[in-house]
PDB file of N, CA and C in Angstrom:
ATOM      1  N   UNK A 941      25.044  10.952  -1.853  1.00 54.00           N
ATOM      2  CA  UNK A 941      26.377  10.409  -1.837  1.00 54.00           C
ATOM      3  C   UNK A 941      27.299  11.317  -1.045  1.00 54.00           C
ATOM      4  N   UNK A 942      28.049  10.570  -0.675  1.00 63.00           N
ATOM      5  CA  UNK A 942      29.154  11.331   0.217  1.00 63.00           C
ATOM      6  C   UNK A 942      30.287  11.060   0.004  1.00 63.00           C
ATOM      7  N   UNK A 943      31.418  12.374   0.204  1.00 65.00           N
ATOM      8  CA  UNK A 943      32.879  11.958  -0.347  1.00 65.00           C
ATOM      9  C   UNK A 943      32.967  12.927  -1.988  1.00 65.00           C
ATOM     10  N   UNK A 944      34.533  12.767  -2.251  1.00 63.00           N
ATOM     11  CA  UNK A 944      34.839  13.184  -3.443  1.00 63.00           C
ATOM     12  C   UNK A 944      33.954  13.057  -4.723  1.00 63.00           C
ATOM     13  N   UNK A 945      33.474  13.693  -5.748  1.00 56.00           N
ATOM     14  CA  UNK A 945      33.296  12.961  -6.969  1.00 56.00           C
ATOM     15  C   UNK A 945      34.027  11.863  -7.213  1.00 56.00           C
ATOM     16  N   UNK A 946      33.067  10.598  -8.094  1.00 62.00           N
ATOM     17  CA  UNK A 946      34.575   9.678  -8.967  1.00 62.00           C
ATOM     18  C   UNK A 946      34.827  10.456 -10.322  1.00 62.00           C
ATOM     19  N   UNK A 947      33.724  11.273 -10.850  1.00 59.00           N
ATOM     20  CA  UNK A 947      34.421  11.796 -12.323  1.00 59.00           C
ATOM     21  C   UNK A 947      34.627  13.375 -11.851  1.00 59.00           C
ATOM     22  N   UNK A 948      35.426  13.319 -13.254  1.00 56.00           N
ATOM     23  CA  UNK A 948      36.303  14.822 -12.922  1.00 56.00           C
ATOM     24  C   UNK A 948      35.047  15.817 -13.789  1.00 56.00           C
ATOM     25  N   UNK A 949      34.925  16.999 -12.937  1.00 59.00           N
ATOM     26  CA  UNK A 949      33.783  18.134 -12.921  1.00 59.00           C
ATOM     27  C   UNK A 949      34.503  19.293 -13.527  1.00 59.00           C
ATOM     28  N   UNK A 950      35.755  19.329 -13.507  1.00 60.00           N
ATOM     29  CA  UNK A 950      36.402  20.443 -14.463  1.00 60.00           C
ATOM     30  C   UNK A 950      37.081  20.572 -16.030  1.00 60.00           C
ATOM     31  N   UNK A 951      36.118  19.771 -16.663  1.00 54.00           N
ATOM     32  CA  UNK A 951      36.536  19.436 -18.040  1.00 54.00           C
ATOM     33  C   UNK A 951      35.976  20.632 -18.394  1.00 54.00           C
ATOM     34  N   UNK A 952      36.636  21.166 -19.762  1.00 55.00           N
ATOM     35  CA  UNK A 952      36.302  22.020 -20.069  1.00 55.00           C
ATOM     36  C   UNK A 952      36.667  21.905 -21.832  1.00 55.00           C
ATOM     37  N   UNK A 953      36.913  21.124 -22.558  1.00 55.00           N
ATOM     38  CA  UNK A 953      37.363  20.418 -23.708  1.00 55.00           C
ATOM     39  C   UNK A 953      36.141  19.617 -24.042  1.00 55.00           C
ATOM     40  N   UNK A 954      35.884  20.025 -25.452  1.00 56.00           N
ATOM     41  CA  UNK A 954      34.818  19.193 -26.200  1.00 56.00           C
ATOM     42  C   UNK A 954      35.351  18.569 -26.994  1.00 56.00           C
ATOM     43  N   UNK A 955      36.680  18.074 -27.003  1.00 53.00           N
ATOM     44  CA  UNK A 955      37.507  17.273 -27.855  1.00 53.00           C
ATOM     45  C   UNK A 955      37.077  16.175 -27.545  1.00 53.00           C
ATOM     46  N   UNK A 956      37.291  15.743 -26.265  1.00 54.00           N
ATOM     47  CA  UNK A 956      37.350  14.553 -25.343  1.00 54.00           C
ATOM     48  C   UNK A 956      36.501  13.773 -26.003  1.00 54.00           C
ATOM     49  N   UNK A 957      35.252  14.250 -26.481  1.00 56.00           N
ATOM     50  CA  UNK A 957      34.109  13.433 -26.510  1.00 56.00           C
ATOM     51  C   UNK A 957      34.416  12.187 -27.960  1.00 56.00           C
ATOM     52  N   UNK A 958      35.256  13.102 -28.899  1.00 59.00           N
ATOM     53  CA  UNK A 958      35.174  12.376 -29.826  1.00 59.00           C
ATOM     54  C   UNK A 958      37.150  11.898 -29.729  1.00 59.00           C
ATOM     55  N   UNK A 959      37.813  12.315 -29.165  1.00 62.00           N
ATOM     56  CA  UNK A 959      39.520  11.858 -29.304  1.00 62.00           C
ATOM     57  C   UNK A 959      39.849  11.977 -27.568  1.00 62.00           C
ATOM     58  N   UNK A 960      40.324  10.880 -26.435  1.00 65.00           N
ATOM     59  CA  UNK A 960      40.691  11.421 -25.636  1.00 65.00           C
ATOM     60  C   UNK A 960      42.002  10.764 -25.452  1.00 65.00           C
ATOM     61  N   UNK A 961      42.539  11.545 -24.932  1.00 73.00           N
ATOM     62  CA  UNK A 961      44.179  11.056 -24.625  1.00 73.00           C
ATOM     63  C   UNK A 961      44.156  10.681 -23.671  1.00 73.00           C
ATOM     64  N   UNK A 962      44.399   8.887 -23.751  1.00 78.00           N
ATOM     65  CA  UNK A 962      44.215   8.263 -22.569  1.00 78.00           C
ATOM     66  C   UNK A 962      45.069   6.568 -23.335  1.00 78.00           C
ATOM     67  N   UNK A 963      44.572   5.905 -22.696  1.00 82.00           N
ATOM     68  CA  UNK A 963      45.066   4.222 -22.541  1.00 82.00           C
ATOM     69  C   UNK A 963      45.047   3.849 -24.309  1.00 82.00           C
ATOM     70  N   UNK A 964      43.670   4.109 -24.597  1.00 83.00           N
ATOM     71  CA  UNK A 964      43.539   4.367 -26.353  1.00 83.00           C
ATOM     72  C   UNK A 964      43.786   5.158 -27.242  1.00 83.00           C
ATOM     73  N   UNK A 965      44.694   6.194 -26.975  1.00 87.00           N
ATOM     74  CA  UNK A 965      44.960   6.681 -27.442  1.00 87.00           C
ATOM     75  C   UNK A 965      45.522   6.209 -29.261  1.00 87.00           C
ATOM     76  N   UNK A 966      46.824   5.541 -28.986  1.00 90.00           N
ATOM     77  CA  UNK A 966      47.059   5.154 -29.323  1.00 90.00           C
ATOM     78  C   UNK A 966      46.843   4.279 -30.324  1.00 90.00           C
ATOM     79  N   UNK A 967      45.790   3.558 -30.127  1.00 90.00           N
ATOM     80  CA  UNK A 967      44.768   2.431 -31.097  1.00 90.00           C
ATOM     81  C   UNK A 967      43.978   3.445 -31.870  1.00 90.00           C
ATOM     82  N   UNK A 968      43.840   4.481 -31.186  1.00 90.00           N
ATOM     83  CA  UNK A 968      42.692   5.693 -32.279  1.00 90.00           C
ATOM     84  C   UNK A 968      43.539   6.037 -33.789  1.00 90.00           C
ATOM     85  N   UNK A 969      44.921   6.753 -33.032  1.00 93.00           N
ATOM     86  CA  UNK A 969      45.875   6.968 -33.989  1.00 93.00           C
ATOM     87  C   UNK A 969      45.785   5.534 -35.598  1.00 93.00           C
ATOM     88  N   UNK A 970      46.398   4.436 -34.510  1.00 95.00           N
ATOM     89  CA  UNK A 970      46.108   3.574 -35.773  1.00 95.00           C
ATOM     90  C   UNK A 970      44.979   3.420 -36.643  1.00 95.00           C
ATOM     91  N   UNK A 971      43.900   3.143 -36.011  1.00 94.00           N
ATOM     92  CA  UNK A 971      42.713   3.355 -36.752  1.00 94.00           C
ATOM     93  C   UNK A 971      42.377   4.278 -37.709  1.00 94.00           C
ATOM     94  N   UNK A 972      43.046   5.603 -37.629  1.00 94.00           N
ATOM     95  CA  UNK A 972      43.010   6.658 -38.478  1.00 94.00           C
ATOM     96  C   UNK A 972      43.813   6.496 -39.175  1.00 94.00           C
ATOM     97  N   UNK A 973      45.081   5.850 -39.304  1.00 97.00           N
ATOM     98  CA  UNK A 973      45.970   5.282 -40.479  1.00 97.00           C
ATOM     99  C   UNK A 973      45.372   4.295 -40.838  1.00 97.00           C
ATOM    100  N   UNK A 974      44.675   3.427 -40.626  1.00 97.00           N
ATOM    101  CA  UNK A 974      44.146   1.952 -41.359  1.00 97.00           C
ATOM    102  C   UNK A 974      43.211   2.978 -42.117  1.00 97.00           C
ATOM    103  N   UNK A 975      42.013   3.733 -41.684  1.00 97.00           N
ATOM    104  CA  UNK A 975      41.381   4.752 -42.408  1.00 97.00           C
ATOM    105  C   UNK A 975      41.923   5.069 -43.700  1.00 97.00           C
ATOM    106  N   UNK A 976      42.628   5.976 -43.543  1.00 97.00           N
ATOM    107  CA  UNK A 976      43.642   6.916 -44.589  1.00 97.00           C
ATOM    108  C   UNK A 976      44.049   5.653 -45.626  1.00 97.00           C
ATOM    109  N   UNK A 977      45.001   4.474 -45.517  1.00 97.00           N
ATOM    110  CA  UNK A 977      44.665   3.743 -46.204  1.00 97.00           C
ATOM    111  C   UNK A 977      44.092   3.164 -47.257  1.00 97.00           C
ATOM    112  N   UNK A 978      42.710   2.885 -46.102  1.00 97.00           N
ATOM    113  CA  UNK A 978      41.446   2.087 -47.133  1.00 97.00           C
ATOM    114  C   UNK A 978      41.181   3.416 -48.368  1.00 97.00           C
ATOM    115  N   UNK A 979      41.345   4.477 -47.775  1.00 96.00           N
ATOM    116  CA  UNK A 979      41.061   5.354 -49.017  1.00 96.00           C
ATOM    117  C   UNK A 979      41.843   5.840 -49.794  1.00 96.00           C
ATOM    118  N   UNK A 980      42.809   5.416 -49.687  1.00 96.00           N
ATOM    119  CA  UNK A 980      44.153   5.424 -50.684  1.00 96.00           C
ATOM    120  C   UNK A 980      44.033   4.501 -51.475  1.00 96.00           C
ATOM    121  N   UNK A 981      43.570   3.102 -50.795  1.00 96.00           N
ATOM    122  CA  UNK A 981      43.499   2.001 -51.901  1.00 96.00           C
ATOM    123  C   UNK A 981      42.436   2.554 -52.798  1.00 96.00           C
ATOM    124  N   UNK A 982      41.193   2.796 -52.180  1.00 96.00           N
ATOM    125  CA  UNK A 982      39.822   3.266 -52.788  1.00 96.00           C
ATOM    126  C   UNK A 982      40.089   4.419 -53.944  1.00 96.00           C
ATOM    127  N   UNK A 983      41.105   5.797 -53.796  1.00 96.00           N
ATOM    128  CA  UNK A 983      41.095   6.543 -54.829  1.00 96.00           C
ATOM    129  C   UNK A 983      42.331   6.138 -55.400  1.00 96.00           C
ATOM    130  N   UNK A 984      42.801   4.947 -55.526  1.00 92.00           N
ATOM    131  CA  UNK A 984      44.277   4.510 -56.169  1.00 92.00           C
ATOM    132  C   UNK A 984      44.190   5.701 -57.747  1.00 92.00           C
ATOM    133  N   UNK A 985      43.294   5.708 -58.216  1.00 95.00           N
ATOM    134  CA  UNK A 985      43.481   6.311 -60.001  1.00 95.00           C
ATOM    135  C   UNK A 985      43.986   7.671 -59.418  1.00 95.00           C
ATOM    136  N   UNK A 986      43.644   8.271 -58.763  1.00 95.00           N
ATOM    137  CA  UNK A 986      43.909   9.526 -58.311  1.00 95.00           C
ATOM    138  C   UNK A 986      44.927   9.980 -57.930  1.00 95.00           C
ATOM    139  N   UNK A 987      46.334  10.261 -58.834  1.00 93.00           N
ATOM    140  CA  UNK A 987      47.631  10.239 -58.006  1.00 93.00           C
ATOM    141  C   UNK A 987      47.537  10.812 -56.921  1.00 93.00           C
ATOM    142  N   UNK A 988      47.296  12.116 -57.114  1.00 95.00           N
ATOM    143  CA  UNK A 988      47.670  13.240 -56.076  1.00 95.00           C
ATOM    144  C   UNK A 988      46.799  13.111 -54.709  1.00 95.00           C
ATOM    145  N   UNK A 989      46.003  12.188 -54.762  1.00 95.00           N
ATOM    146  CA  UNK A 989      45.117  12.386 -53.790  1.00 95.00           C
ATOM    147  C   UNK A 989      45.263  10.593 -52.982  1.00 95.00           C
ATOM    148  N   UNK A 990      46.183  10.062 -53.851  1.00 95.00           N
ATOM    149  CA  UNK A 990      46.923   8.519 -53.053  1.00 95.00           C
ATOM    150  C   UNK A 990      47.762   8.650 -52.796  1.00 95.00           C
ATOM    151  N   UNK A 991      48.440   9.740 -53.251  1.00 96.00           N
ATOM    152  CA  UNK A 991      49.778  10.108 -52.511  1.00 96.00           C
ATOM    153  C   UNK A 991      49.609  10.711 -50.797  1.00 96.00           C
ATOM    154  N   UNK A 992      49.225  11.865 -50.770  1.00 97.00           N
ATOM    155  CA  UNK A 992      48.514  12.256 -50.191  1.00 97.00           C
ATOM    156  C   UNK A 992      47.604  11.547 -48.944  1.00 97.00           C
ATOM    157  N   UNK A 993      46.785  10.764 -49.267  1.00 97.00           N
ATOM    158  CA  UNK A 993      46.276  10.155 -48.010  1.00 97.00           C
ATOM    159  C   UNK A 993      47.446   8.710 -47.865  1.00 97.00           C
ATOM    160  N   UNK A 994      48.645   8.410 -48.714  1.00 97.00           N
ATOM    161  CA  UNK A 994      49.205   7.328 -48.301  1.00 97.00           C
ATOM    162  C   UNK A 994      50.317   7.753 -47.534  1.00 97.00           C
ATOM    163  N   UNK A 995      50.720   9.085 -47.390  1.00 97.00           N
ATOM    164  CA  UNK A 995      51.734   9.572 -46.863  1.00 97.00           C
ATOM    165  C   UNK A 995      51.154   9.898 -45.526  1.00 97.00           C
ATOM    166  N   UNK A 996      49.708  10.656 -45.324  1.00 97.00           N
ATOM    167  CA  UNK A 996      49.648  10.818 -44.363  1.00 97.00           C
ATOM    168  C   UNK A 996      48.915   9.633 -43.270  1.00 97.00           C
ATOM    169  N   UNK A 997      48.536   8.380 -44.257  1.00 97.00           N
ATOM    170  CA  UNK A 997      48.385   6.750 -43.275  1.00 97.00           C
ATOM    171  C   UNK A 997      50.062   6.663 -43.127  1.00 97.00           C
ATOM    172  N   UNK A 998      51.033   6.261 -43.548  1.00 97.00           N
ATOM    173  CA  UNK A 998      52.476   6.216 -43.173  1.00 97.00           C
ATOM    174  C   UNK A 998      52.659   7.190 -41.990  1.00 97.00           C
ATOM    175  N   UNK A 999      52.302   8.137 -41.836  1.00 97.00           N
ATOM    176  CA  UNK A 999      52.494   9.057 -40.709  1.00 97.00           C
ATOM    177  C   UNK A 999      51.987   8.649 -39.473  1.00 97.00           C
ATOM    178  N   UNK A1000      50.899   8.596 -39.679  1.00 96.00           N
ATOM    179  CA  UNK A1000      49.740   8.132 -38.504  1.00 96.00           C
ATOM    180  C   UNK A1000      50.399   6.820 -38.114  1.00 96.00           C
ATOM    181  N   UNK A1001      50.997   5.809 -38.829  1.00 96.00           N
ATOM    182  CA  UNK A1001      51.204   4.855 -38.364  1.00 96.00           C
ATOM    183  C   UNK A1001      52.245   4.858 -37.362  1.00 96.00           C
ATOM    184  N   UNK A1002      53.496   5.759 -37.899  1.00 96.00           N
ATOM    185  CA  UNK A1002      54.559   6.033 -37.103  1.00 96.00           C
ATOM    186  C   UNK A1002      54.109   6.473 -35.536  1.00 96.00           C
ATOM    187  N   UNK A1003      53.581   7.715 -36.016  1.00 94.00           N
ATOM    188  CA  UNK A1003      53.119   8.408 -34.821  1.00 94.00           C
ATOM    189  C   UNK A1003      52.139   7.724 -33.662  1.00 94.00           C
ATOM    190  N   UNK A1004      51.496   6.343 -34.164  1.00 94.00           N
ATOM    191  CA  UNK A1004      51.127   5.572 -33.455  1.00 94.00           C
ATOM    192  C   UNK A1004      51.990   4.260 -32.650  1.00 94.00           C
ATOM    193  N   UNK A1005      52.744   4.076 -33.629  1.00 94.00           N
ATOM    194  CA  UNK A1005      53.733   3.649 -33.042  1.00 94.00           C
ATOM    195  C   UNK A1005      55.099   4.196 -31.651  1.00 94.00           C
ATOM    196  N   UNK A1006      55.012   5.515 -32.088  1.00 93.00           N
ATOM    197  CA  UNK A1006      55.866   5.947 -31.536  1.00 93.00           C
ATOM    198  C   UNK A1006      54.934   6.581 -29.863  1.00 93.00           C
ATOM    199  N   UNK A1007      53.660   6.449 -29.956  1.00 90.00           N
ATOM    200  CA  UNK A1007      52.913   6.930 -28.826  1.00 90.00           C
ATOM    201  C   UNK A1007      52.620   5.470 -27.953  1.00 90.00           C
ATOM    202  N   UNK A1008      52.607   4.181 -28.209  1.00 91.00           N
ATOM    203  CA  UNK A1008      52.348   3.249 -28.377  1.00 91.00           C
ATOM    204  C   UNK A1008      53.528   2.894 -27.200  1.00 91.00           C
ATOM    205  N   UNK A1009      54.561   2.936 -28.092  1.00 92.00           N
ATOM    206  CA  UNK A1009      56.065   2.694 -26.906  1.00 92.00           C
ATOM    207  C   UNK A1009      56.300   4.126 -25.895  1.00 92.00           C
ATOM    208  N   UNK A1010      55.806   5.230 -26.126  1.00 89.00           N
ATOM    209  CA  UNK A1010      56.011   6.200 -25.164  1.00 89.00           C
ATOM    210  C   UNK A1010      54.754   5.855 -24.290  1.00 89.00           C
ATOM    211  N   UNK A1011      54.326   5.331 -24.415  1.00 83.00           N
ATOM    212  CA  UNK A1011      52.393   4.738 -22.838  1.00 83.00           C
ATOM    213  C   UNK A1011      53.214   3.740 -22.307  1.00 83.00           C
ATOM    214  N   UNK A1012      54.002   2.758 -23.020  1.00 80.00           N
ATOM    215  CA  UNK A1012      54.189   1.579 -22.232  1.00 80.00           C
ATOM    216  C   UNK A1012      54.952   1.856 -20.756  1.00 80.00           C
TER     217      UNK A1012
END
């Protein structure tokens, strides 16, 4: 082949593989609040620990929201 690479050769982040900040970003975020959630509903008996994952799905949601309108 000849010419530039098409992928980039200077990554150096093993994040990427599993979270990358890109177009989806955004949808990941939510997904990790729908997450947090389901297991809030799931340990409902458990105050401290539905508080806890329901505060931090409320978060995630924001913060998805708010990354959501900062891409557009």
């Amino acid at each position: 082949m000849s010419g530039p690479p098409t992928v980039p050769t200077d990554y150096t982040s093993r994040l990427d593989v599993i979270v990358s900040y890109g177009p989806a970003f955004p949808w990941e975020v939510f997904a990790l609040a729908c997450a947090l959630l389901f297991v809030a509903f799931l340990v409902r008996r458990v105050p401290w620990a539905r508080w806890m994952l329901t505060v931090g799905g409320v978060l995630a949601l924001i913060g998805s929201g708010v990354l959501w309108a900062a891409m557009r």
